[in-house]
């Protein structure tokens, strides 16, 4: 009897231990980085309403769908991607846990969230009027332009060049519907994933793919599809992404929006820089060539024409100056011949003044042969550059004072040895 009581007690203890262990496991996060608590919102200074706080208490776990859309979200050993990083950060701040669910196709995921089955949240979705009838959306938090991707040897400059060409798109995605409804002259190759769409371009099965820049460049880089490039922009608005939430959970929409707004710029940057990459080679069409290249050529020819015109004008000016120099040399030769052979002794002088402003001396600049003979000098080298007082010692100051009007300071004048002193200075 005692043994039965002991066995019963042991069973009770084991059951209680198991319950306590499971309760602890349920409340224990997977790692220290993912630690979450209901008080997280308060600790992060998030101003939630009483209804939102109550909602968090009633819904501690959110089910989020992860698809095969790297770098936005994907599964490889663990759940990864830009949107996964965002939701993990939001969950830590707001105080809830996330249960990720994969292997649910996109179209089926839309049905599940519409009917509130299996999943509560889509990590990324484009807001459309049709979807807003049965899904609630957060603010856009990932911003991506639509681009045209082609193989390196394919020349595409705009969506107009895709007429009658094959374009790969993902089944059921926004671009699938846009091209089907607005561009019926484009042949669509419908595939299951973004990677299939890009590989179709790389292998030549499709002429182009229209996809968002973030996802497509990531796939190109990760799969070494080096023969695929960004060819041109599209006329479509950005493929901006929000989180899609079941329409009976407006509190969760508000909680996520408030938490997103509380994130610092560096927190956004850290997430994006971890995943984004870009290679852009924009093609030029014949229209682009006519629009940009021809004006450049015309401008260049105009500049060349101006340069040639001024060069020709400069050449004429050079020839004219050379002729002038030749004429001047001839005139100087004639003048020198006349100057050196005159019967009068002539010299050119530069006036020198003292501190008191009086003319005190003159400097020889030029003399003729007759003047040299009068002052008993044999060559001009003995005279030029020297002062009158050096060549003709004993010249008194009174001699310089006789000359009226006196030349201005530094003025060059001519002195004729045979004229009277008052007439000896000429400008």
CSV table of C-alpha atoms in Angstrom, one decimal:
chain,number,residue,atom,x,y,z
A,1,UNK,CA,0.0,0.0,0.0
A,2,UNK,CA,2.8,2.3,0.9
A,3,UNK,CA,4.5,1.5,-2.4
A,4,UNK,CA,1.4,2.4,-4.3
A,5,UNK,CA,1.2,5.7,-2.4
A,6,UNK,CA,4.9,6.5,-3.3
A,7,UNK,CA,4.3,5.6,-7.0
A,8,UNK,CA,1.3,7.8,-7.1
A,9,UNK,CA,3.2,10.7,-5.5
A,10,UNK,CA,6.1,10.2,-7.9
A,11,UNK,CA,3.6,10.3,-10.8
A,12,UNK,CA,2.1,13.5,-9.5
A,13,UNK,CA,5.5,15.1,-9.1
A,14,UNK,CA,6.5,14.1,-12.6
A,15,UNK,CA,3.3,15.5,-14.1
A,16,UNK,CA,3.7,18.8,-12.2
A,17,UNK,CA,7.4,18.9,-13.3
A,18,UNK,CA,6.4,18.3,-16.9
A,19,UNK,CA,3.7,21.1,-16.7
A,20,UNK,CA,6.2,23.5,-15.1
A,21,UNK,CA,8.9,22.6,-17.7
A,22,UNK,CA,6.5,23.1,-20.7
A,23,UNK,CA,5.2,26.3,-19.3
A,24,UNK,CA,8.8,27.6,-18.9
A,25,UNK,CA,9.6,26.4,-22.4
A,26,UNK,CA,6.6,28.1,-23.9
A,27,UNK,CA,7.7,31.4,-22.3
A,28,UNK,CA,11.4,31.0,-23.1
A,29,UNK,CA,12.7,32.6,-26.3
A,30,UNK,CA,14.8,30.6,-28.8
A,31,UNK,CA,17.9,32.8,-28.0
A,32,UNK,CA,19.0,35.8,-26.0
A,33,UNK,CA,18.6,38.0,-29.2
A,34,UNK,CA,14.9,37.1,-29.5
A,35,UNK,CA,14.0,37.8,-25.8
A,36,UNK,CA,10.4,39.2,-25.8
A,37,UNK,CA,8.1,40.3,-23.0
A,38,UNK,CA,4.8,41.9,-22.6
A,39,UNK,CA,6.6,44.9,-20.9
A,40,UNK,CA,8.8,45.5,-24.0
A,41,UNK,CA,6.5,48.2,-25.3
A,42,UNK,CA,6.8,50.1,-22.1
A,43,UNK,CA,10.6,49.6,-22.0
A,44,UNK,CA,10.9,51.1,-25.5
A,45,UNK,CA,8.7,54.1,-24.8
A,46,UNK,CA,6.1,53.1,-27.3
A,47,UNK,CA,2.8,54.9,-26.6
A,48,UNK,CA,0.2,52.1,-27.1
A,49,UNK,CA,-3.4,52.6,-26.2
A,50,UNK,CA,-5.1,50.5,-23.5
A,51,UNK,CA,-6.9,48.5,-26.3
A,52,UNK,CA,-3.5,47.8,-28.0
A,53,UNK,CA,-1.9,46.7,-24.8
A,54,UNK,CA,-4.9,44.4,-24.1
A,55,UNK,CA,-4.6,43.0,-27.6
A,56,UNK,CA,-0.9,42.2,-27.0
A,57,UNK,CA,-1.8,40.4,-23.9
A,58,UNK,CA,-4.5,38.3,-25.7
A,59,UNK,CA,-2.3,37.6,-28.8
A,60,UNK,CA,1.3,36.9,-27.7
A,61,UNK,CA,2.1,34.9,-30.9
A,62,UNK,CA,1.7,36.1,-34.5
A,63,UNK,CA,1.9,33.7,-37.4
A,64,UNK,CA,3.8,35.1,-40.4
A,65,UNK,CA,4.2,33.6,-43.8
A,66,UNK,CA,7.7,33.3,-45.3
A,67,UNK,CA,8.0,32.8,-49.0
A,68,UNK,CA,10.9,32.2,-51.4
A,69,UNK,CA,11.6,35.9,-52.1
A,70,UNK,CA,15.1,36.7,-51.2
A,71,UNK,CA,16.3,39.1,-50.0
A,72,UNK,CA,12.9,40.2,-48.6
A,73,UNK,CA,12.2,36.8,-47.0
A,74,UNK,CA,13.2,33.2,-47.4
A,75,UNK,CA,14.1,30.1,-45.5
A,76,UNK,CA,17.7,28.6,-45.6
A,77,UNK,CA,18.5,26.8,-42.4
A,78,UNK,CA,16.6,29.6,-40.6
A,79,UNK,CA,14.2,32.4,-41.6
A,80,UNK,CA,16.1,35.3,-43.2
A,81,UNK,CA,15.6,38.5,-45.1
A,82,UNK,CA,14.9,42.2,-44.9
A,83,UNK,CA,11.3,41.8,-43.8
A,84,UNK,CA,12.2,39.1,-41.3
A,85,UNK,CA,14.8,41.4,-39.7
A,86,UNK,CA,12.2,44.2,-39.5
A,87,UNK,CA,9.5,42.0,-38.0
A,88,UNK,CA,11.9,40.5,-35.5
A,89,UNK,CA,13.0,44.0,-34.4
A,90,UNK,CA,9.3,45.1,-34.2
A,91,UNK,CA,8.3,42.1,-32.2
A,92,UNK,CA,11.1,42.7,-29.6
A,93,UNK,CA,10.1,46.3,-29.3
A,94,UNK,CA,6.4,45.8,-29.1
A,95,UNK,CA,6.4,42.7,-27.0
A,96,UNK,CA,5.1,39.7,-29.0
A,97,UNK,CA,6.5,36.6,-30.6
A,98,UNK,CA,6.5,35.5,-34.2
A,99,UNK,CA,5.9,32.0,-35.5
A,100,UNK,CA,7.2,31.8,-39.1
A,101,UNK,CA,5.4,29.4,-41.5
A,102,UNK,CA,6.9,28.5,-44.9
A,103,UNK,CA,5.9,26.3,-47.9
A,104,UNK,CA,2.6,28.1,-48.5
A,105,UNK,CA,2.3,29.4,-52.1
A,106,UNK,CA,1.5,33.1,-52.6
A,107,UNK,CA,-2.1,32.6,-53.9
A,108,UNK,CA,-2.9,30.2,-51.2
A,109,UNK,CA,-1.4,32.5,-48.6
A,110,UNK,CA,-3.8,35.3,-49.8
A,111,UNK,CA,-6.7,32.9,-49.3
A,112,UNK,CA,-5.5,31.9,-45.8
A,113,UNK,CA,-5.2,35.5,-44.6
A,114,UNK,CA,-8.5,36.4,-46.1
A,115,UNK,CA,-10.2,33.6,-44.2
A,116,UNK,CA,-8.1,34.0,-41.0
A,117,UNK,CA,-6.6,30.5,-41.4
A,118,UNK,CA,-3.1,29.3,-40.6
A,119,UNK,CA,-1.4,32.7,-41.1
A,120,UNK,CA,-2.0,36.2,-39.6
A,121,UNK,CA,0.5,38.3,-41.5
A,122,UNK,CA,2.3,38.5,-44.8
A,123,UNK,CA,5.7,40.0,-44.5
A,124,UNK,CA,5.6,41.9,-47.8
A,125,UNK,CA,2.6,42.8,-50.0
A,126,UNK,CA,1.7,45.5,-52.5
A,127,UNK,CA,-1.3,47.6,-51.5
A,128,UNK,CA,-4.0,47.4,-54.1
A,129,UNK,CA,-7.7,48.4,-54.0
A,130,UNK,CA,-8.7,44.7,-54.6
A,131,UNK,CA,-6.6,43.5,-51.7
A,132,UNK,CA,-7.7,46.2,-49.3
A,133,UNK,CA,-11.2,44.9,-49.4
A,134,UNK,CA,-10.2,41.8,-47.4
A,135,UNK,CA,-6.7,42.7,-46.0
A,136,UNK,CA,-5.4,45.4,-43.7
A,137,UNK,CA,-2.0,47.0,-44.6
A,138,UNK,CA,0.7,48.7,-42.5
A,139,UNK,CA,2.6,51.7,-43.8
A,140,UNK,CA,5.0,51.0,-46.6
A,141,UNK,CA,8.4,50.2,-45.2
A,142,UNK,CA,10.4,48.7,-48.2
A,143,UNK,CA,10.7,50.9,-51.3
A,144,UNK,CA,11.7,49.3,-54.6
A,145,UNK,CA,11.5,50.6,-58.2
A,146,UNK,CA,10.3,48.3,-61.0
A,147,UNK,CA,13.1,47.7,-63.6
A,148,UNK,CA,13.6,45.9,-66.9
A,149,UNK,CA,16.2,43.2,-66.8
A,150,UNK,CA,17.8,41.7,-69.9
A,151,UNK,CA,20.8,39.6,-71.0
A,152,UNK,CA,23.9,41.6,-71.8
A,153,UNK,CA,23.5,41.1,-75.5
A,154,UNK,CA,19.9,42.3,-75.6
A,155,UNK,CA,19.2,46.0,-76.3
A,156,UNK,CA,16.2,47.4,-74.5
A,157,UNK,CA,15.7,51.1,-73.6
A,158,UNK,CA,12.1,51.2,-72.5
A,159,UNK,CA,9.0,49.1,-72.2
A,160,UNK,CA,8.0,50.1,-75.7
A,161,UNK,CA,10.9,47.9,-77.0
A,162,UNK,CA,9.3,44.8,-75.5
A,163,UNK,CA,6.4,44.7,-78.0
A,164,UNK,CA,6.1,41.2,-79.4
A,165,UNK,CA,8.9,40.0,-77.1
A,166,UNK,CA,8.8,37.5,-74.3
A,167,UNK,CA,8.8,38.8,-70.7
A,168,UNK,CA,9.0,36.5,-67.7
A,169,UNK,CA,6.9,37.3,-64.6
A,170,UNK,CA,5.8,35.5,-61.4
A,171,UNK,CA,2.4,34.0,-61.4
A,172,UNK,CA,-0.2,36.0,-59.5
A,173,UNK,CA,2.1,38.9,-58.6
A,174,UNK,CA,1.3,42.6,-59.3
A,175,UNK,CA,3.4,42.8,-62.4
A,176,UNK,CA,1.7,39.8,-63.9
A,177,UNK,CA,-1.6,41.6,-63.7
A,178,UNK,CA,-0.2,44.9,-64.9
A,179,UNK,CA,1.4,43.5,-68.1
A,180,UNK,CA,-1.6,41.2,-68.8
A,181,UNK,CA,-4.1,44.1,-68.6
A,182,UNK,CA,-2.2,47.1,-70.0
A,183,UNK,CA,0.4,45.5,-72.4
A,184,UNK,CA,-1.4,42.7,-74.3
A,185,UNK,CA,1.2,42.9,-77.1
A,186,UNK,CA,3.9,41.6,-74.7
A,187,UNK,CA,4.2,37.8,-74.6
A,188,UNK,CA,4.2,36.6,-71.0
A,189,UNK,CA,6.2,33.7,-69.7
A,190,UNK,CA,4.5,32.8,-66.4
A,191,UNK,CA,6.8,31.2,-63.8
A,192,UNK,CA,6.6,30.3,-60.1
A,193,UNK,CA,9.3,32.4,-58.6
A,194,UNK,CA,11.6,35.4,-59.1
A,195,UNK,CA,14.6,33.1,-59.5
A,196,UNK,CA,12.9,31.2,-62.3
A,197,UNK,CA,12.1,34.5,-64.0
A,198,UNK,CA,15.7,35.7,-64.0
A,199,UNK,CA,17.1,32.3,-65.0
A,200,UNK,CA,14.7,32.4,-68.0
A,201,UNK,CA,16.4,35.6,-69.1
A,202,UNK,CA,19.9,34.2,-68.5
A,203,UNK,CA,19.2,31.1,-70.5
A,204,UNK,CA,17.5,33.0,-73.4
A,205,UNK,CA,14.0,31.6,-72.8
A,206,UNK,CA,12.8,35.1,-72.2
A,207,UNK,CA,13.9,38.4,-73.7
A,208,UNK,CA,13.4,40.3,-70.5
A,209,UNK,CA,12.1,40.2,-67.0
A,210,UNK,CA,10.3,43.1,-65.2
A,211,UNK,CA,10.9,42.9,-61.5
A,212,UNK,CA,11.6,45.0,-58.5
A,213,UNK,CA,15.2,46.2,-58.2
A,214,UNK,CA,15.9,44.8,-54.7
A,215,UNK,CA,14.9,41.2,-55.2
A,216,UNK,CA,16.2,40.8,-58.7
A,217,UNK,CA,19.6,42.2,-58.2
A,218,UNK,CA,20.0,40.0,-55.1
A,219,UNK,CA,19.1,36.9,-57.1
A,220,UNK,CA,21.5,37.9,-59.8
A,221,UNK,CA,24.4,38.3,-57.4
A,222,UNK,CA,23.7,35.2,-55.3
A,223,UNK,CA,23.3,32.9,-58.3
A,224,UNK,CA,26.2,34.4,-60.3
A,225,UNK,CA,23.9,35.3,-63.3
A,226,UNK,CA,26.5,37.6,-64.6
A,227,UNK,CA,25.1,37.8,-68.1
A,228,UNK,CA,21.9,39.6,-66.8
A,229,UNK,CA,21.9,43.4,-66.4
A,230,UNK,CA,19.5,46.2,-65.5
A,231,UNK,CA,18.5,47.5,-68.9
A,232,UNK,CA,16.0,50.3,-68.3
A,233,UNK,CA,13.4,51.8,-65.9
A,234,UNK,CA,9.7,51.2,-66.3
A,235,UNK,CA,6.7,53.6,-66.4
A,236,UNK,CA,5.2,52.0,-63.2
A,237,UNK,CA,5.2,53.4,-59.8
A,238,UNK,CA,7.6,51.9,-57.2
A,239,UNK,CA,6.9,48.3,-56.0
A,240,UNK,CA,6.7,49.6,-52.4
A,241,UNK,CA,6.0,46.9,-49.8
A,242,UNK,CA,3.9,46.9,-46.6
A,243,UNK,CA,3.0,44.1,-44.2
A,244,UNK,CA,-0.5,42.6,-44.9
A,245,UNK,CA,-2.5,41.6,-41.9
A,246,UNK,CA,-5.9,39.9,-41.4
A,247,UNK,CA,-8.6,42.6,-41.5
A,248,UNK,CA,-9.9,41.9,-38.0
A,249,UNK,CA,-6.6,42.8,-36.4
A,250,UNK,CA,-6.5,46.6,-36.8
A,251,UNK,CA,-4.7,46.8,-33.4
A,252,UNK,CA,-1.7,44.9,-34.8
A,253,UNK,CA,-1.6,47.3,-37.8
A,254,UNK,CA,-1.4,50.3,-35.4
A,255,UNK,CA,1.2,48.6,-33.2
A,256,UNK,CA,3.5,47.8,-36.1
A,257,UNK,CA,3.1,51.3,-37.6
A,258,UNK,CA,4.0,52.9,-34.3
A,259,UNK,CA,7.0,50.7,-33.8
A,260,UNK,CA,8.2,51.3,-37.4
A,261,UNK,CA,8.1,55.0,-36.8
A,262,UNK,CA,10.1,54.6,-33.6
A,263,UNK,CA,13.0,53.0,-35.4
A,264,UNK,CA,16.1,55.2,-35.8
A,265,UNK,CA,17.6,55.9,-39.3
A,266,UNK,CA,20.7,53.9,-38.5
A,267,UNK,CA,18.4,50.9,-37.7
A,268,UNK,CA,16.8,51.1,-41.1
A,269,UNK,CA,20.2,51.5,-42.7
A,270,UNK,CA,21.7,48.5,-40.9
A,271,UNK,CA,19.0,46.2,-42.2
A,272,UNK,CA,19.1,47.4,-45.8
A,273,UNK,CA,22.9,47.4,-46.1
A,274,UNK,CA,22.9,43.8,-44.9
A,275,UNK,CA,21.0,42.6,-48.0
A,276,UNK,CA,21.0,45.1,-50.9
A,277,UNK,CA,23.3,45.0,-53.9
A,278,UNK,CA,23.1,46.7,-57.3
A,279,UNK,CA,24.5,46.5,-60.9
A,280,UNK,CA,23.0,48.9,-63.4
A,281,UNK,CA,23.8,49.1,-67.1
A,282,UNK,CA,21.2,51.3,-68.7
A,283,UNK,CA,20.8,50.8,-72.5
A,284,UNK,CA,20.5,53.6,-75.1
A,285,UNK,CA,18.0,53.5,-77.9
A,286,UNK,CA,18.4,55.1,-81.4
A,287,UNK,CA,16.1,57.8,-80.1
A,288,UNK,CA,18.5,58.4,-77.2
A,289,UNK,CA,21.4,58.5,-79.6
A,290,UNK,CA,19.6,61.1,-81.7
A,291,UNK,CA,18.5,63.0,-78.6
A,292,UNK,CA,21.9,63.2,-76.8
A,293,UNK,CA,24.7,62.2,-79.2
A,294,UNK,CA,23.9,64.5,-82.1
A,295,UNK,CA,23.6,67.7,-79.9
A,296,UNK,CA,27.0,66.7,-78.4
A,297,UNK,CA,28.5,66.3,-81.9
A,298,UNK,CA,27.0,69.6,-83.1
A,299,UNK,CA,28.3,71.4,-80.0
A,300,UNK,CA,31.7,69.8,-80.5
A,301,UNK,CA,31.8,70.9,-84.2
A,302,UNK,CA,30.8,74.4,-83.2
A,303,UNK,CA,33.7,74.6,-80.7
A,304,UNK,CA,36.1,73.2,-83.2
A,305,UNK,CA,34.8,75.8,-85.8
A,306,UNK,CA,35.3,78.6,-83.3
A,307,UNK,CA,38.8,77.4,-82.5
A,308,UNK,CA,39.7,77.1,-86.3
A,309,UNK,CA,38.3,80.6,-86.9
A,310,UNK,CA,40.3,82.2,-84.1
A,311,UNK,CA,43.4,80.2,-85.1
A,312,UNK,CA,43.1,81.6,-88.7
A,313,UNK,CA,42.6,85.1,-87.4
A,314,UNK,CA,45.6,84.7,-85.1
A,315,UNK,CA,47.7,83.5,-88.0
A,316,UNK,CA,46.7,86.6,-90.0
A,317,UNK,CA,47.6,88.8,-87.0
A,318,UNK,CA,51.0,87.0,-86.7
A,319,UNK,CA,51.8,87.6,-90.4
A,320,UNK,CA,50.7,91.2,-90.1
A,321,UNK,CA,52.9,91.8,-87.0
A,322,UNK,CA,55.8,90.1,-88.8
A,323,UNK,CA,55.4,92.5,-91.7
A,324,UNK,CA,55.2,95.4,-89.3
A,325,UNK,CA,58.4,94.2,-87.5
A,326,UNK,CA,60.2,94.0,-90.9
A,327,UNK,CA,58.9,97.5,-91.8
A,328,UNK,CA,60.0,98.8,-88.4
A,329,UNK,CA,63.4,97.3,-88.7
A,330,UNK,CA,63.8,98.9,-92.1
A,331,UNK,CA,62.7,102.3,-90.7
A,332,UNK,CA,65.0,101.9,-87.8
A,333,UNK,CA,67.8,101.1,-90.1
A,334,UNK,CA,67.2,104.2,-92.1
A,335,UNK,CA,66.9,106.3,-89.0
A,336,UNK,CA,70.1,104.8,-87.6
A,337,UNK,CA,72.0,105.6,-90.8
A,338,UNK,CA,70.7,109.1,-90.8
A,339,UNK,CA,71.4,109.6,-87.0
A,340,UNK,CA,74.9,108.3,-87.1
A,341,UNK,CA,75.9,110.4,-90.2
A,342,UNK,CA,74.6,113.8,-89.2
A,343,UNK,CA,77.1,116.6,-89.0
A,344,UNK,CA,75.6,117.8,-85.7
A,345,UNK,CA,76.6,116.0,-82.5
A,346,UNK,CA,73.4,114.5,-81.1
A,347,UNK,CA,72.6,112.5,-78.0
A,348,UNK,CA,69.5,111.2,-76.2
A,349,UNK,CA,69.5,111.7,-72.4
A,350,UNK,CA,67.3,110.7,-69.5
A,351,UNK,CA,66.8,113.3,-66.7
A,352,UNK,CA,68.0,112.6,-63.2
A,353,UNK,CA,66.6,114.5,-60.2
A,354,UNK,CA,67.8,115.0,-56.7
A,355,UNK,CA,65.7,114.8,-53.5
A,356,UNK,CA,64.9,118.5,-53.6
A,357,UNK,CA,63.3,118.0,-57.0
A,358,UNK,CA,66.1,119.9,-59.0
A,359,UNK,CA,67.6,118.5,-62.2
A,360,UNK,CA,71.1,117.4,-61.1
A,361,UNK,CA,72.3,115.2,-63.9
A,362,UNK,CA,71.4,113.3,-67.1
A,363,UNK,CA,72.1,109.7,-68.3
A,364,UNK,CA,73.2,108.9,-71.8
A,365,UNK,CA,70.8,106.7,-73.8
A,366,UNK,CA,72.2,107.1,-77.3
A,367,UNK,CA,74.8,109.2,-79.1
A,368,UNK,CA,75.9,109.6,-82.7
A,369,UNK,CA,79.5,109.4,-84.0
A,370,UNK,CA,79.8,113.2,-84.3
A,371,UNK,CA,79.0,113.6,-80.6
A,372,UNK,CA,81.6,111.0,-79.7
A,373,UNK,CA,84.3,113.0,-81.6
A,374,UNK,CA,83.3,116.2,-79.8
A,375,UNK,CA,83.8,114.6,-76.4
A,376,UNK,CA,86.9,112.6,-77.4
A,377,UNK,CA,85.4,109.2,-77.1
A,378,UNK,CA,86.0,106.3,-79.5
A,379,UNK,CA,83.0,104.0,-78.9
A,380,UNK,CA,79.4,104.2,-77.7
A,381,UNK,CA,80.2,101.6,-75.0
A,382,UNK,CA,82.3,104.2,-73.2
A,383,UNK,CA,79.3,106.5,-72.9
A,384,UNK,CA,75.9,104.7,-72.9
A,385,UNK,CA,74.4,104.1,-69.5
A,386,UNK,CA,76.7,106.7,-67.8
A,387,UNK,CA,75.9,110.1,-66.5
A,388,UNK,CA,76.9,113.4,-68.1
A,389,UNK,CA,78.9,114.3,-64.9
A,390,UNK,CA,80.9,111.1,-65.4
A,391,UNK,CA,81.7,111.7,-69.1
A,392,UNK,CA,82.1,115.5,-68.8
A,393,UNK,CA,83.7,116.0,-65.3
A,394,UNK,CA,83.4,119.5,-63.9
A,395,UNK,CA,79.9,120.1,-65.2
A,396,UNK,CA,78.4,122.4,-62.7
A,397,UNK,CA,74.9,122.4,-61.2
A,398,UNK,CA,74.4,125.8,-62.6
A,399,UNK,CA,74.7,124.3,-66.1
A,400,UNK,CA,71.7,122.0,-65.5
A,401,UNK,CA,69.7,124.9,-64.0
A,402,UNK,CA,70.0,126.8,-67.3
A,403,UNK,CA,67.7,124.5,-69.1
A,404,UNK,CA,64.1,125.7,-69.0
A,405,UNK,CA,61.7,124.2,-69.1
A,406,UNK,CA,63.4,121.2,-67.4
A,407,UNK,CA,62.3,117.8,-68.6
A,408,UNK,CA,59.9,115.7,-66.4
A,409,UNK,CA,61.4,113.1,-64.2
A,410,UNK,CA,62.7,110.2,-66.2
A,411,UNK,CA,61.8,111.9,-69.5
A,412,UNK,CA,63.9,111.1,-72.6
A,413,UNK,CA,65.1,114.1,-74.5
A,414,UNK,CA,67.4,115.0,-77.4
A,415,UNK,CA,70.4,117.3,-77.0
A,416,UNK,CA,71.9,119.2,-79.9
A,417,UNK,CA,75.5,120.3,-79.2
A,418,UNK,CA,75.2,123.3,-81.6
A,419,UNK,CA,72.1,125.0,-80.2
A,420,UNK,CA,71.8,127.6,-77.4
A,421,UNK,CA,71.3,126.1,-73.9
A,422,UNK,CA,67.6,127.2,-73.7
A,423,UNK,CA,66.9,125.3,-76.9
A,424,UNK,CA,68.9,122.1,-76.1
A,425,UNK,CA,66.0,120.0,-74.8
A,426,UNK,CA,63.4,118.5,-77.0
A,427,UNK,CA,60.5,116.0,-76.1
